């Protein structure tokens, strides 16, 4: 039963800690837990961090490209937070399936949703559902060994189109164009290496619908493209158009200036080294149709764009076809609806005001909060979710005296409920076992012979959910 507190029960804090559940153990959830733990307050908190995956770290484990060790390194900071012992991790627990909203509200005074965004944004152009047309988010989940996706990926295309000019487009294009053996030093799962190794790809084309000054990449990620062995970068001088708004942006924004400089230098420097694979960067191409034969992708049609003076584009009426056998749309992520909560389908977020979850009438549902991408949409770097968490936690603390009081706040209540339902939850100690196991698999693997000499594996990820659970609970 949920009791809505009518007047402040100040004595509660002396009796027991505030019970808070955070749904989602990715960076957004861990930052929220950390900020709440360290916040200046005159009462104790007791936090459970729940995740649908058996392992923690969300987007870092299942969204960051394997060859981005710098970003994967954020795990070290998150590990430190969870290893302190004052936040309890419970993995392999799915909100809406293993636990209802009612169950959670019964056991916690406040709930913070930090479930992120793992689906691809929709793209409505003819042919987008043909065989060989993929969502980038699905491909990322596959190459990062997310437990719920198939283990194989059809890599039969020689020519591939990647749509979008954001960092996800760069990740996907880089992984598709790299030689698989150059990914062996990373934590890529075995099945991913085996599939990528046999890819016949020769040309990956990244298409942006606006100009070089309007890209959403970041400079480091762009420059990194030129570091892939035996992959040439190809640019097209006719795509280098800058309108008044572009010039103003280049002058006022160092990041844009750096990226435009990088791109223009690449044209001047002439990147053709005769590599066996090429990565093409095209701008001012608006996708209008994926074309096919016998249900399979055979090409893609674009309308050429021109800048309209404001940094936006308009069609020129000129159409261009490219023969490709696969299309990856990397045009943004989308959050998924959560059981028993309102949902903004268009933006893929839980409707909220400063992280306070709203009902259909736009009123705050007492005790419910959101943070990270499910709060504000899939934009921004991982560190930006710290700002989200600060705001959400600030509001939660401000609301503290009007939070509904959990009727079953005992810390053992959730464990008893999960056990009574046969949910094989995992714990922080369990994650440490799985972590050590993955590292030991890497160490035990015979160094793989490659053209760069034998390569040692840092870690080999376990990808099957049952195996992850077995090792964690073993
Ligand atoms: P994003 O940065 O929002 O980029 C989406 C891209 O898709 C934009 O270029 C956008 O063009 C384009 N687009 C949208 N709708 C389109 C359409 N209908 N047709 C053609 N193009 C379309 O999204 P993201 O790449 O998914 O990245 C999400 C966030 O994660 C970003 O903040 C990103 O920086 C971050 N991230 C960072 C890294 C890293 O390594 N640091 C890696 C991955 C992701 P317009 O600009 O014209 O709308």
Coordinates of C-alpha atoms and ligand atoms in Angstrom, one line a residue:
X1 CA 0.0 0.0 0.0
X2 CA 1.3 3.5 -0.8
X3 CA 0.6 6.1 1.9
X4 CA 0.7 9.7 0.7
X5 CA 2.2 11.7 3.4
X6 CA 0.0 14.6 4.3
X7 CA 2.3 16.5 6.7
X8 CA 6.0 16.3 7.2
X9 CA 7.0 13.4 9.4
X10 CA 10.3 14.8 10.4
X11 CA 10.9 12.0 12.9
X12 CA 10.9 9.5 10.1
X13 CA 14.5 10.3 9.3
X14 CA 15.5 9.4 12.8
X15 CA 13.7 6.1 12.5
X16 CA 14.9 4.8 9.2
X17 CA 16.8 5.9 6.1
X18 CA 15.0 7.2 3.0
X19 CA 14.6 4.3 0.6
X20 CA 15.4 5.1 -3.0
X21 CA 15.3 2.8 -6.0
X22 CA 17.1 3.8 -9.2
X23 CA 16.1 1.8 -12.3
X24 CA 19.1 1.6 -14.6
X25 CA 22.7 1.1 -13.6
X26 CA 24.3 3.0 -16.5
X27 CA 26.2 6.2 -16.0
X28 CA 23.0 8.2 -15.4
X29 CA 21.8 5.9 -12.7
X30 CA 25.3 5.6 -11.0
X31 CA 25.8 9.4 -11.1
X32 CA 22.4 9.9 -9.5
X33 CA 23.1 7.4 -6.8
X34 CA 26.5 8.9 -6.1
X35 CA 25.2 12.5 -6.0
X36 CA 22.3 11.4 -3.7
X37 CA 24.8 9.6 -1.4
X38 CA 27.1 12.6 -1.1
X39 CA 24.4 15.3 -1.0
X40 CA 24.3 17.5 2.1
X41 CA 21.3 16.2 4.1
X42 CA 20.3 15.5 7.6
X43 CA 19.0 12.0 7.1
X44 CA 20.3 8.7 5.9
X45 CA 19.6 7.2 2.5
X46 CA 19.5 3.6 1.4
X47 CA 19.8 3.1 -2.4
X48 CA 19.2 0.1 -4.6
X49 CA 20.4 0.3 -8.1
X50 CA 18.4 -2.1 -10.4
X51 CA 19.2 -3.1 -13.9
X52 CA 17.7 -5.4 -16.5
X53 CA 21.1 -6.6 -17.5
X54 CA 23.1 -9.0 -15.2
X55 CA 26.0 -6.6 -15.4
X56 CA 26.2 -2.9 -14.5
X57 CA 27.3 0.2 -16.6
X58 CA 24.5 0.3 -19.2
X59 CA 25.6 2.4 -22.2
X60 CA 29.3 2.1 -21.4
X61 CA 29.2 -1.7 -21.6
X62 CA 26.5 -1.9 -24.4
X63 CA 26.7 1.4 -26.3
X64 CA 30.3 2.6 -26.4
X65 CA 32.4 1.3 -29.3
X66 CA 34.9 -1.4 -28.2
X67 CA 37.8 0.6 -29.7
X68 CA 37.0 3.6 -27.5
X69 CA 39.0 2.6 -24.4
X70 CA 39.1 6.3 -23.2
X71 CA 35.3 6.3 -22.9
X72 CA 35.2 2.7 -21.7
X73 CA 37.6 4.0 -19.0
X74 CA 34.7 5.8 -17.3
X75 CA 33.9 2.4 -16.0
X76 CA 36.8 2.9 -13.5
X77 CA 35.0 5.9 -12.0
X78 CA 31.7 4.1 -11.8
X79 CA 33.3 1.0 -10.3
X80 CA 34.8 3.2 -7.5
X81 CA 31.3 4.5 -6.7
X82 CA 29.7 1.1 -6.6
X83 CA 32.6 -0.5 -4.8
X84 CA 32.2 1.8 -1.8
X85 CA 29.5 -0.5 -0.6
X86 CA 26.9 2.2 0.2
X87 CA 24.8 1.6 -2.9
X88 CA 23.4 -1.9 -3.6
X89 CA 23.4 -3.2 -7.2
X90 CA 20.7 -5.7 -8.2
X91 CA 21.1 -6.9 -11.8
X92 CA 19.0 -9.1 -14.1
X93 CA 15.8 -7.5 -12.7
X94 CA 13.5 -6.0 -15.3
X95 CA 11.1 -3.2 -14.3
X96 CA 7.6 -3.9 -15.7
X97 CA 8.2 -7.7 -15.8
X98 CA 9.8 -8.8 -12.6
X99 CA 8.5 -5.8 -10.6
X100 CA 5.5 -3.6 -11.1
X101 CA 5.4 0.1 -10.2
X102 CA 3.1 -0.8 -7.3
X103 CA 5.8 -3.3 -6.0
X104 CA 8.5 -0.7 -6.1
X105 CA 6.5 2.1 -4.6
X106 CA 5.6 -0.3 -1.7
X107 CA 9.2 -0.8 -0.9
X108 CA 10.7 2.7 -1.7
X109 CA 9.9 6.2 -0.9
X110 CA 11.2 7.5 -4.2
X111 CA 12.0 5.9 -7.6
X112 CA 14.4 7.4 -10.2
X113 CA 14.1 6.1 -13.7
X114 CA 17.5 6.1 -15.5
X115 CA 16.8 3.6 -18.3
X116 CA 18.4 5.6 -21.1
X117 CA 17.7 5.0 -24.8
X118 CA 18.7 1.9 -26.7
X119 CA 16.4 1.9 -29.7
X120 CA 16.9 3.6 -33.1
X121 CA 14.8 6.7 -34.0
X122 CA 12.4 5.9 -36.8
X123 CA 13.1 6.9 -40.4
X124 CA 10.2 7.0 -42.7
X125 CA 11.5 6.7 -46.3
X126 CA 10.5 4.1 -48.9
X127 CA 12.6 0.9 -48.7
X128 CA 13.8 1.4 -45.1
X129 CA 12.5 -2.0 -44.2
X130 CA 14.2 -3.9 -47.0
X131 CA 16.6 -6.7 -46.0
X132 CA 20.0 -5.1 -45.5
X133 CA 18.7 -2.0 -43.9
X134 CA 19.6 -1.7 -40.3
X135 CA 19.4 0.6 -37.3
X136 CA 22.7 1.7 -36.0
X137 CA 21.6 1.1 -32.4
X138 CA 20.9 -2.5 -33.2
X139 CA 24.3 -2.9 -34.7
X140 CA 26.0 -1.3 -31.7
X141 CA 24.1 -3.7 -29.4
X142 CA 25.4 -6.6 -31.5
X143 CA 29.0 -5.6 -31.6
X144 CA 29.0 -4.7 -27.9
X145 CA 27.6 -8.2 -27.1
X146 CA 24.3 -7.1 -25.6
X147 CA 22.7 -10.4 -24.2
X148 CA 19.3 -10.0 -25.9
X149 CA 20.4 -9.7 -29.5
X150 CA 21.2 -12.4 -32.0
X151 CA 24.9 -13.6 -32.1
X152 CA 25.4 -13.2 -35.8
X153 CA 25.1 -10.2 -38.1
X154 CA 24.8 -10.3 -41.9
X155 CA 28.0 -8.7 -43.1
X156 CA 27.7 -9.5 -46.8
X157 CA 27.9 -6.0 -48.4
X158 CA 30.9 -4.6 -50.2
X159 CA 29.4 -1.1 -50.3
X160 CA 27.6 0.3 -47.3
X161 CA 25.8 3.6 -46.6
X162 CA 25.7 5.0 -43.1
X163 CA 23.1 7.8 -42.7
X164 CA 23.7 10.6 -40.2
X165 CA 26.5 12.9 -39.1
X166 CA 26.7 12.2 -35.4
X167 CA 29.2 10.2 -33.3
X168 CA 27.1 7.0 -33.6
X169 CA 27.5 7.2 -37.4
X170 CA 31.3 7.5 -37.0
X171 CA 31.3 4.6 -34.5
X172 CA 29.4 2.4 -36.9
X173 CA 31.3 3.4 -40.0
X174 CA 34.6 2.9 -38.2
X175 CA 33.7 -0.6 -36.9
X176 CA 32.4 -1.6 -40.3
X177 CA 35.5 -0.4 -42.2
X178 CA 38.2 -1.5 -39.8
X179 CA 40.0 -4.7 -40.3
X180 CA 38.6 -7.1 -37.6
X181 CA 42.1 -8.1 -36.4
X182 CA 42.7 -4.4 -35.4
X183 CA 39.8 -4.7 -33.0
X184 CA 41.3 -7.7 -31.2
X185 CA 43.1 -5.6 -28.6
X186 CA 39.7 -4.4 -27.4
X187 CA 37.1 -6.4 -25.5
X188 CA 35.1 -7.4 -28.6
X189 CA 33.2 -10.6 -28.1
X190 CA 34.4 -13.7 -29.9
X191 CA 31.3 -14.0 -32.1
X192 CA 31.7 -10.4 -33.2
X193 CA 35.3 -10.8 -34.2
X194 CA 34.4 -14.0 -36.2
X195 CA 31.7 -12.2 -38.2
X196 CA 33.6 -9.0 -38.8
X197 CA 36.7 -11.0 -39.9
X198 CA 34.8 -12.4 -42.9
X199 CA 33.2 -9.0 -44.0
X200 CA 33.8 -8.4 -47.7
X201 CA 33.4 -4.6 -47.3
X202 CA 35.5 -2.3 -49.4
X203 CA 33.6 1.1 -49.2
X204 CA 31.7 2.6 -46.4
X205 CA 29.9 5.9 -47.2
X206 CA 28.8 8.3 -44.4
X207 CA 26.1 10.7 -45.6
X208 CA 25.1 13.9 -43.8
X209 CA 22.1 15.9 -44.9
X210 CA 23.6 19.2 -44.1
X211 CA 27.1 20.7 -44.6
X212 CA 30.5 20.2 -43.0
X213 CA 29.9 23.0 -40.6
X214 CA 26.7 21.4 -39.4
X215 CA 28.0 18.0 -38.4
X216 CA 27.2 16.7 -34.9
X217 CA 30.5 14.7 -34.5
X218 CA 33.0 15.8 -32.0
X219 CA 36.6 16.7 -33.1
X220 CA 38.4 13.8 -31.4
X221 CA 36.1 11.2 -32.8
X222 CA 36.4 12.7 -36.3
X223 CA 40.2 12.8 -36.2
X224 CA 40.2 9.2 -35.1
X225 CA 38.7 8.1 -38.4
X226 CA 42.0 8.7 -40.1
X227 CA 43.8 6.3 -37.7
X228 CA 42.4 3.1 -39.1
X229 CA 45.0 0.9 -40.7
X230 CA 44.6 0.3 -44.5
X231 CA 41.5 2.5 -44.7
X232 CA 41.6 5.7 -46.8
X233 CA 39.4 8.7 -46.2
X234 CA 37.7 10.0 -49.3
X235 CA 36.1 13.5 -49.5
X236 CA 34.3 15.4 -52.2
X237 CA 35.2 19.1 -52.8
X238 CA 31.7 19.9 -54.2
X239 CA 30.3 19.0 -50.7
X240 CA 32.2 21.8 -49.1
X241 CA 29.7 24.6 -49.1
X242 CA 29.5 27.2 -46.3
X243 CA 26.7 29.8 -46.0
X244 CA 26.6 32.9 -43.8
X245 CA 25.4 30.9 -40.8
X246 CA 28.2 28.4 -41.3
X247 CA 30.9 31.1 -41.5
X248 CA 29.5 32.7 -38.3
X249 CA 29.5 29.3 -36.6
X250 CA 33.1 28.5 -37.6
X251 CA 34.2 31.9 -36.2
X252 CA 32.3 31.6 -32.9
X253 CA 32.6 27.9 -32.1
X254 CA 36.1 26.4 -31.7
X255 CA 34.8 22.8 -31.9
X256 CA 33.1 23.5 -35.3
X257 CA 36.2 25.3 -36.5
X258 CA 38.5 22.4 -35.6
X259 CA 36.2 19.9 -37.4
X260 CA 35.9 22.0 -40.5
X261 CA 39.7 22.5 -40.5
X262 CA 40.3 18.7 -40.1
X263 CA 37.9 18.0 -43.0
X264 CA 39.4 20.7 -45.3
X265 CA 43.0 19.5 -44.5
X266 CA 42.0 16.0 -45.4
X267 CA 41.0 17.2 -48.9
X268 CA 44.2 19.2 -49.3
X269 CA 46.4 16.4 -48.0
X270 CA 44.9 13.8 -50.5
X271 CA 44.3 10.7 -48.4
X272 CA 44.6 8.1 -51.3
X273 CA 47.2 5.6 -50.2
X274 CA 45.8 2.7 -52.2
X275 CA 44.3 1.1 -49.1
X276 CA 42.1 -1.9 -49.5
X277 CA 39.1 -0.2 -47.8
X278 CA 37.7 3.4 -48.1
X279 CA 35.6 5.5 -45.8
X280 CA 33.8 8.2 -47.8
X281 CA 32.4 11.4 -46.1
X282 CA 29.5 13.0 -48.1
X283 CA 27.6 16.1 -47.1
X284 CA 24.4 17.8 -48.4
X285 CA 22.8 14.4 -49.2
X286 CA 19.2 13.9 -48.0
X287 CA 18.2 10.3 -48.1
X288 CA 14.8 9.9 -49.9
X289 CA 14.6 6.1 -50.8
X290 CA 16.4 2.9 -50.1
X291 CA 16.1 1.0 -53.4
X292 CA 16.1 -2.8 -53.7
X293 CA 15.5 -6.0 -55.7
X294 CA 13.9 -9.2 -54.5
X295 CA 13.3 -7.5 -51.1
X296 CA 17.0 -6.7 -50.6
X297 CA 18.9 -3.4 -50.6
X298 CA 20.7 -2.6 -53.8
X299 CA 21.1 1.1 -53.5
X300 CA 20.1 4.4 -52.0
X301 CA 18.8 7.6 -53.5
X302 CA 19.5 11.1 -52.3
X303 CA 18.3 14.5 -53.1
X304 CA 21.3 16.9 -53.2
X305 CA 20.9 19.8 -50.8
X306 CA 22.1 23.3 -50.6
X307 CA 22.5 25.6 -47.6
X308 CA 19.8 28.2 -47.2
X309 CA 21.8 30.9 -45.4
X310 CA 20.7 29.9 -41.9
X311 CA 22.7 26.6 -41.7
X312 CA 19.6 24.6 -42.7
X313 CA 19.2 23.0 -46.1
X314 CA 16.8 22.9 -49.0
X315 CA 16.5 20.4 -51.9
X316 CA 18.1 21.3 -55.2
X317 CA 15.9 18.9 -57.3
X318 CA 19.1 16.9 -58.3
X319 CA 18.9 13.2 -57.4
X320 CA 21.9 10.9 -57.0
X321 CA 21.9 7.1 -56.7
X322 CA 24.6 5.0 -55.0
X323 CA 24.9 1.3 -55.3
X324 CA 25.1 -0.2 -51.8
X325 CA 24.0 -3.5 -50.4
X326 CA 23.5 -2.3 -46.8
X327 CA 22.2 0.8 -45.2
X328 CA 22.7 1.7 -41.5
X329 CA 20.6 4.6 -40.2
X330 CA 22.4 6.5 -37.4
X331 CA 20.0 9.3 -37.0
X332 CA 19.6 9.2 -33.3
X333 CA 18.5 7.0 -30.5
X334 CA 15.0 6.7 -28.9
X335 CA 14.0 5.9 -25.4
X336 CA 11.5 3.0 -24.7
X337 CA 8.2 3.3 -22.9
X338 CA 8.1 2.1 -19.3
X339 CA 5.1 0.2 -17.8
X340 CA 2.6 2.3 -15.9
X341 CA 4.2 5.6 -16.8
X342 CA 3.2 8.3 -19.2
X343 CA 5.5 8.4 -22.3
X344 CA 6.3 11.0 -24.9
X345 CA 6.4 8.8 -28.0
X346 CA 7.8 11.5 -30.2
X347 CA 10.8 12.5 -28.0
X348 CA 11.2 9.0 -26.5
X349 CA 11.2 10.4 -22.9
X350 CA 9.2 10.2 -19.7
X351 CA 7.3 13.5 -19.5
X352 CA 9.0 15.4 -16.6
X353 CA 9.8 18.8 -15.2
X354 CA 13.3 19.0 -13.9
X355 CA 13.3 15.2 -13.5
X356 CA 9.9 15.2 -11.6
X357 CA 7.8 12.6 -13.5
X358 CA 4.5 14.0 -14.7
X359 CA 1.1 12.3 -15.1
X360 CA -1.3 12.6 -18.1
X361 CA -2.6 15.9 -16.7
X362 CA 0.9 17.3 -16.3
X363 CA 1.0 17.0 -12.6
X364 CA 4.0 15.6 -10.7
X365 CA 3.5 12.0 -9.6
X366 CA 4.9 12.2 -6.0
X367 CA 7.9 10.1 -5.5
X368 CA 8.8 9.4 -9.2
X369 CA 11.8 11.0 -10.9
X370 CA 13.8 10.6 -14.1
X371 CA 17.4 11.3 -15.1
X372 CA 19.7 10.8 -18.1
X373 CA 18.5 10.2 -21.7
X374 CA 15.0 8.9 -20.6
X375 CA 14.6 12.4 -19.0
X376 CA 15.9 14.7 -21.7
X377 CA 16.4 12.6 -24.8
X378 CA 19.5 11.0 -26.4
X379 CA 21.8 14.0 -26.8
X380 CA 25.0 14.8 -25.1
X381 CA 28.1 13.1 -23.9
X382 CA 28.2 10.7 -20.9
X383 CA 29.4 13.4 -18.5
X384 CA 26.4 15.5 -19.3
X385 CA 24.2 13.1 -17.4
X386 CA 25.9 14.4 -14.2
X387 CA 24.1 17.7 -14.7
X388 CA 20.8 15.9 -15.1
X389 CA 21.4 13.9 -12.0
X390 CA 22.2 17.0 -10.0
X391 CA 18.9 18.6 -11.0
X392 CA 16.9 15.5 -10.4
X393 CA 18.4 14.8 -7.0
X394 CA 18.1 18.5 -6.0
X395 CA 14.4 18.3 -6.7
X396 CA 14.0 15.0 -5.0
X397 CA 15.6 16.4 -1.9
X398 CA 13.4 19.5 -2.1
X399 CA 10.4 17.2 -2.2
X400 CA 11.5 15.0 0.6
X401 CA 8.9 16.0 3.1
X402 CA 6.1 15.3 0.7
X403 CA 7.3 12.0 -0.6
X404 CA 4.8 9.1 -0.3
X405 CA 6.0 6.8 2.5
X406 CA 6.8 3.2 1.5
X407 CA 4.7 0.8 3.5
X408 CA 7.4 -2.0 3.3
X409 CA 10.8 -0.2 3.5
X410 CA 12.8 -3.1 4.9
X411 CA 16.0 -3.6 2.9
X412 CA 15.3 -7.3 2.7
X413 CA 11.8 -6.8 1.2
X414 CA 13.1 -6.6 -2.4
X415 CA 15.3 -9.7 -2.0
X416 CA 12.4 -11.7 -0.6
X417 CA 10.1 -10.5 -3.4
X418 CA 12.6 -11.4 -6.1
X419 CA 13.3 -14.8 -4.6
X420 CA 9.6 -15.5 -4.2
X421 CA 9.2 -14.8 -7.9
X422 CA 12.2 -16.9 -8.9
X423 CA 14.1 -13.9 -10.3
X424 CA 17.8 -14.8 -10.6
X425 CA 19.1 -11.4 -9.5
X426 CA 22.8 -10.6 -9.6
X427 CA 24.8 -8.5 -7.1
X428 CA 27.9 -6.4 -7.0
X429 CA 30.0 -9.3 -5.7
X430 CA 28.5 -11.3 -8.7
X431 CA 29.7 -8.6 -11.1
X432 CA 33.2 -8.8 -9.6
X433 CA 33.2 -12.5 -10.4
X434 CA 32.0 -11.9 -14.0
X435 CA 34.5 -9.1 -14.4
X436 CA 37.4 -11.3 -13.2
X437 CA 36.1 -14.2 -15.4
X438 CA 36.1 -12.0 -18.6
X439 CA 39.6 -10.7 -17.8
X440 CA 40.8 -14.2 -17.2
X441 CA 39.3 -15.4 -20.5
X442 CA 41.3 -12.6 -22.3
X443 CA 44.5 -13.6 -20.4
X444 CA 44.0 -17.3 -21.2
X445 CA 43.4 -16.9 -24.9
X446 CA 46.2 -17.9 -27.2
X447 CA 47.6 -14.7 -28.7
X448 CA 45.8 -14.4 -32.1
X449 CA 48.3 -14.2 -35.0
X450 CA 47.6 -11.0 -37.1
X451 CA 49.5 -9.0 -39.7
X452 CA 50.7 -6.9 -36.7
X453 CA 52.0 -9.9 -34.9
X454 CA 50.3 -12.0 -32.2
X455 CA 47.7 -10.0 -30.2
X456 CA 46.9 -10.4 -26.5
X457 CA 43.2 -10.0 -25.5
X458 CA 42.5 -7.6 -22.6
X459 CA 39.1 -9.2 -21.9
X460 CA 36.7 -11.4 -23.7
X461 CA 33.1 -10.4 -23.0
X462 CA 30.6 -13.0 -21.9
X463 CA 27.5 -12.4 -24.0
X464 CA 24.9 -15.0 -23.1
X465 CA 22.5 -13.9 -20.4
X466 CA 22.3 -17.3 -18.8
X467 CA 26.1 -17.6 -18.7
X468 CA 26.5 -14.1 -17.2
X469 CA 23.9 -15.0 -14.5
X470 CA 25.5 -18.4 -13.8
X471 CA 29.0 -16.9 -13.4
X472 CA 27.7 -14.0 -11.3
X473 CA 25.7 -16.2 -9.0
X474 CA 28.2 -19.1 -8.9
Ligands
LIG1 P1 23.2 13.0 -33.0 O1 24.5 13.5 -32.5 O2 22.0 13.7 -32.7 O3 23.3 12.9 -34.6 C1 22.2 12.5 -35.4 C2 22.6 12.8 -36.9 O4 21.5 12.2 -37.7 C3 22.7 14.3 -37.2 O5 23.7 14.4 -38.1 C4 21.3 14.5 -37.9 O6 21.3 15.6 -38.8 C5 21.1 13.2 -38.6 N1 19.7 13.0 -38.9 C6 18.6 13.0 -38.1 N2 17.5 12.7 -38.8 C7 17.9 12.5 -40.1 C8 17.2 12.2 -41.3 N3 15.9 12.0 -41.3 N4 17.9 12.0 -42.4 C9 19.2 12.2 -42.4 N5 19.9 12.5 -41.3 C10 19.3 12.7 -40.2 O7 22.9 11.5 -32.6 P2 23.9 10.2 -32.3 O8 25.0 10.1 -33.3 O9 22.9 9.1 -32.2 O10 24.6 10.5 -30.9 C11 23.8 10.6 -29.7 C12 24.7 11.3 -28.6 O11 25.6 10.3 -28.2 C13 25.4 12.5 -29.1 O12 25.5 13.5 -28.1 C14 26.8 11.9 -29.4 O13 27.8 12.9 -29.3 C15 26.9 10.9 -28.3 N6 27.9 9.9 -28.6 C16 29.2 10.1 -28.4 C17 30.2 9.2 -28.7 C18 31.6 9.4 -28.5 O14 32.4 8.6 -29.0 N7 32.1 10.5 -27.9 C19 29.8 8.0 -29.4 C20 28.5 7.8 -29.7 C21 27.5 8.7 -29.3 P3 20.8 17.1 -38.5 O15 21.9 17.7 -37.6 O16 20.7 17.7 -39.8 O17 19.5 16.9 -37.7

